[in-house]
XYZ file of C-alpha atoms in Angstrom:
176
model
C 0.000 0.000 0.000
C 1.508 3.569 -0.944
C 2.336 6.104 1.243
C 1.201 9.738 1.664
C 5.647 10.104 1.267
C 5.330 7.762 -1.956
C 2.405 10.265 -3.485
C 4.677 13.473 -2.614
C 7.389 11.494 -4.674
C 5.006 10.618 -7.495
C 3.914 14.312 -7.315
C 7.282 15.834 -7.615
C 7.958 13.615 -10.120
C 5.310 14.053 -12.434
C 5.648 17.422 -11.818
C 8.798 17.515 -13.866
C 8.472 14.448 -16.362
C 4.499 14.255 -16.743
C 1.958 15.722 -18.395
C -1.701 16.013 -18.139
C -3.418 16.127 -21.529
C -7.330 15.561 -22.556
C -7.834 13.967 -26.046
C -10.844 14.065 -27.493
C -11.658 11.740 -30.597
C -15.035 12.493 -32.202
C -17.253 12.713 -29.063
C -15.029 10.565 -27.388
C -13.202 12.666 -24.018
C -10.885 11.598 -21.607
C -8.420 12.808 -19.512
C -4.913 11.181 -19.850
C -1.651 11.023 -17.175
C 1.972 10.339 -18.915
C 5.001 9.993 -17.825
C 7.848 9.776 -19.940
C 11.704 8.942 -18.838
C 14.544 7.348 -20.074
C 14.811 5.567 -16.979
C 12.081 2.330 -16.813
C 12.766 2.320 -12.521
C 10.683 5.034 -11.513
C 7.906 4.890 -13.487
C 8.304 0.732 -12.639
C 7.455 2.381 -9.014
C 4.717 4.520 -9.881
C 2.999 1.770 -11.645
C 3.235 -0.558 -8.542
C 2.283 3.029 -6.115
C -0.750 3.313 -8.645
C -1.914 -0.817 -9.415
C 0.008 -2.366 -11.942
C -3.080 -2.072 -14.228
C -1.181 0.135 -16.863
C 1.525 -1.069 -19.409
C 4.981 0.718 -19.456
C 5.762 1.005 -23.081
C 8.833 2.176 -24.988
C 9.291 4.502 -27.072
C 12.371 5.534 -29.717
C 12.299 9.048 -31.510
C 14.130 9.043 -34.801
C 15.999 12.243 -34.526
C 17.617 10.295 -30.799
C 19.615 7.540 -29.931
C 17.838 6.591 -26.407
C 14.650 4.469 -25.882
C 12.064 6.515 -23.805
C 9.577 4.671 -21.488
C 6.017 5.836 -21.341
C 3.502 5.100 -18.376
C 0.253 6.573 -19.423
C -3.060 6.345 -17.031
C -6.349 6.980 -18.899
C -9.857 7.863 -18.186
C -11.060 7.390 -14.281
C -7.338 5.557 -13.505
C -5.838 9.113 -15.003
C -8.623 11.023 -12.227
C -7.503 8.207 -9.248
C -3.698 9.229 -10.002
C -4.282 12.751 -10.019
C -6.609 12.189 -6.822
C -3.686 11.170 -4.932
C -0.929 12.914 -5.843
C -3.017 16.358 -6.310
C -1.988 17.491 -2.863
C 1.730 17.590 -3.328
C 1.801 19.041 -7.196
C 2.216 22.482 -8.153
C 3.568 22.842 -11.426
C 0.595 20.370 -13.004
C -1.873 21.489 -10.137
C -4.220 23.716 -12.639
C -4.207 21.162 -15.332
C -4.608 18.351 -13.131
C -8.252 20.096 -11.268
C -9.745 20.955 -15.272
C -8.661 16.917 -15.910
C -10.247 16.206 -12.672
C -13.410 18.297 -13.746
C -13.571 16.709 -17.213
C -13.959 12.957 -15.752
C -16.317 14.457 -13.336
C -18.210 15.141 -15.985
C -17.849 12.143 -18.153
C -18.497 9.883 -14.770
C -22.314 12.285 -15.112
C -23.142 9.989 -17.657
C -24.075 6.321 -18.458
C -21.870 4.033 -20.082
C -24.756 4.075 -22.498
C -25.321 7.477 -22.762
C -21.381 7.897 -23.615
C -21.660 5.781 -26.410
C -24.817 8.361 -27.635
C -24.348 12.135 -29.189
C -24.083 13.940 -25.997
C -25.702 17.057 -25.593
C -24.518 20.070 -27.437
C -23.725 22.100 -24.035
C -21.691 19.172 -22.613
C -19.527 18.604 -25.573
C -18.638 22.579 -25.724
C -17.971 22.319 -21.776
C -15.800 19.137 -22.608
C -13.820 21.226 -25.225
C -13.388 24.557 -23.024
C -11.348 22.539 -20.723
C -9.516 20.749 -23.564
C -8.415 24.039 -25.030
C -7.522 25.780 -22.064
C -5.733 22.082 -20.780
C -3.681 22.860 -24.204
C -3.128 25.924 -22.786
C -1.726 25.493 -19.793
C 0.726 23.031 -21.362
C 1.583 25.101 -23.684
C 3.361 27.088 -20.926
C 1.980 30.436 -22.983
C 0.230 31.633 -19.348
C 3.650 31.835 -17.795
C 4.754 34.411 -20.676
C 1.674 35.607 -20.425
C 1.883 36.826 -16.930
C 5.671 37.958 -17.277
C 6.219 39.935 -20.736
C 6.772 43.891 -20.219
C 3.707 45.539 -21.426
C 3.385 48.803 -23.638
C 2.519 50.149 -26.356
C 5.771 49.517 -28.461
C 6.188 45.603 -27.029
C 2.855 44.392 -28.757
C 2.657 41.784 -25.407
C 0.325 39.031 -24.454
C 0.537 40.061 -20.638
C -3.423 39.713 -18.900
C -2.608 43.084 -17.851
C -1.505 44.425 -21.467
C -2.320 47.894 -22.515
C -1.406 48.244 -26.332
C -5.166 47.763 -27.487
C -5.059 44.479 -29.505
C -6.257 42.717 -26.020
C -4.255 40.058 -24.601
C -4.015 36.718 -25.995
C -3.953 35.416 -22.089
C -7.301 38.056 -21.656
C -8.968 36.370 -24.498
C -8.188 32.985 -23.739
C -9.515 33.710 -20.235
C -12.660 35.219 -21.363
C -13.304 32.608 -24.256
C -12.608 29.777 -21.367
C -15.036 31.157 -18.655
């Protein structure tokens, strides 16, 4: 049985080799938890912390000479994972709550009713959090909240005052 210590090291871990993505596939939606390292031992750990359920697989880029491993947790595992180490993160904290939200959502419905056209108002909900789960990741908020603002820097800063509104303001807006 895991430890409160063993989540705070699966935190802090995932907090620098994970990442929290929702894919989406038609009207398909599920959140997804991967962790990628050239090292098969700690995500070896992390799959005994978490169940053993999930398969570790390998992966080998083309423009690299190492083999990556990839632990990915899907669906209501991914929500469980992020559950339990959701205390400790910080860096994937805001992704992890809008991949926490999503598979509250999807858990709303029957297994029946996921395998029917959803509503129109829950597929647009689904894809607000995708797109602002893309942008989280995309790490554009942190530039977003640190670029000198002015009239001659053209910025994306929530705060910006050049007139062409923010890229972070609209994304905010378009989001809530």
């Amino acid at each position: 049985m895991a430890t409160e210590t063993d989540y705070a090291w699966a935190a802090g871990f995932f907090d620098g080799e994970g990442c929290v993505s929702i894919y989406s596939q038609k009207r398909y939606t599920c959140a997804r938890v991967h962790i990628v390292q050239k090292d098969i031992r700690p995500l070896i750990r992390m799959s005994k912390m978490f169940g053993e359920r999930e398969r570790i697989g390998s992966v080998k880029r083309a423009d690299r000479r190492h083999t990556y491993y990839r632990l990915t947790f899907s669906g209501q595992r991914a929500a469980d994972v992020l559950e339990k180490m959701l205390p400790y993160l910080s860096l994937k904290r805001e992704v992890a709550m809008l991949a926490l939200q999503l598979q509250e959502s999807v858990n709303k419905f029957s297994v029946k009713e996921r395998t029917n056209v959803l509503p129109d108002s829950e597929m647009a909900y689904r894809r607000s959090l995708s797109e602002k789960a893309k942008w989280l990741n995309s790490g554009r908020w942190a530039a977003a909240t640190t670029k000198p603002s002015g009239p001659e820097t053209g910025c994306d800063s929530l705060n910006c005052t050049d007139g062409k509104g923010a890229e972070a303001a609209e994304m905010t807006a378009r989001l809530n």
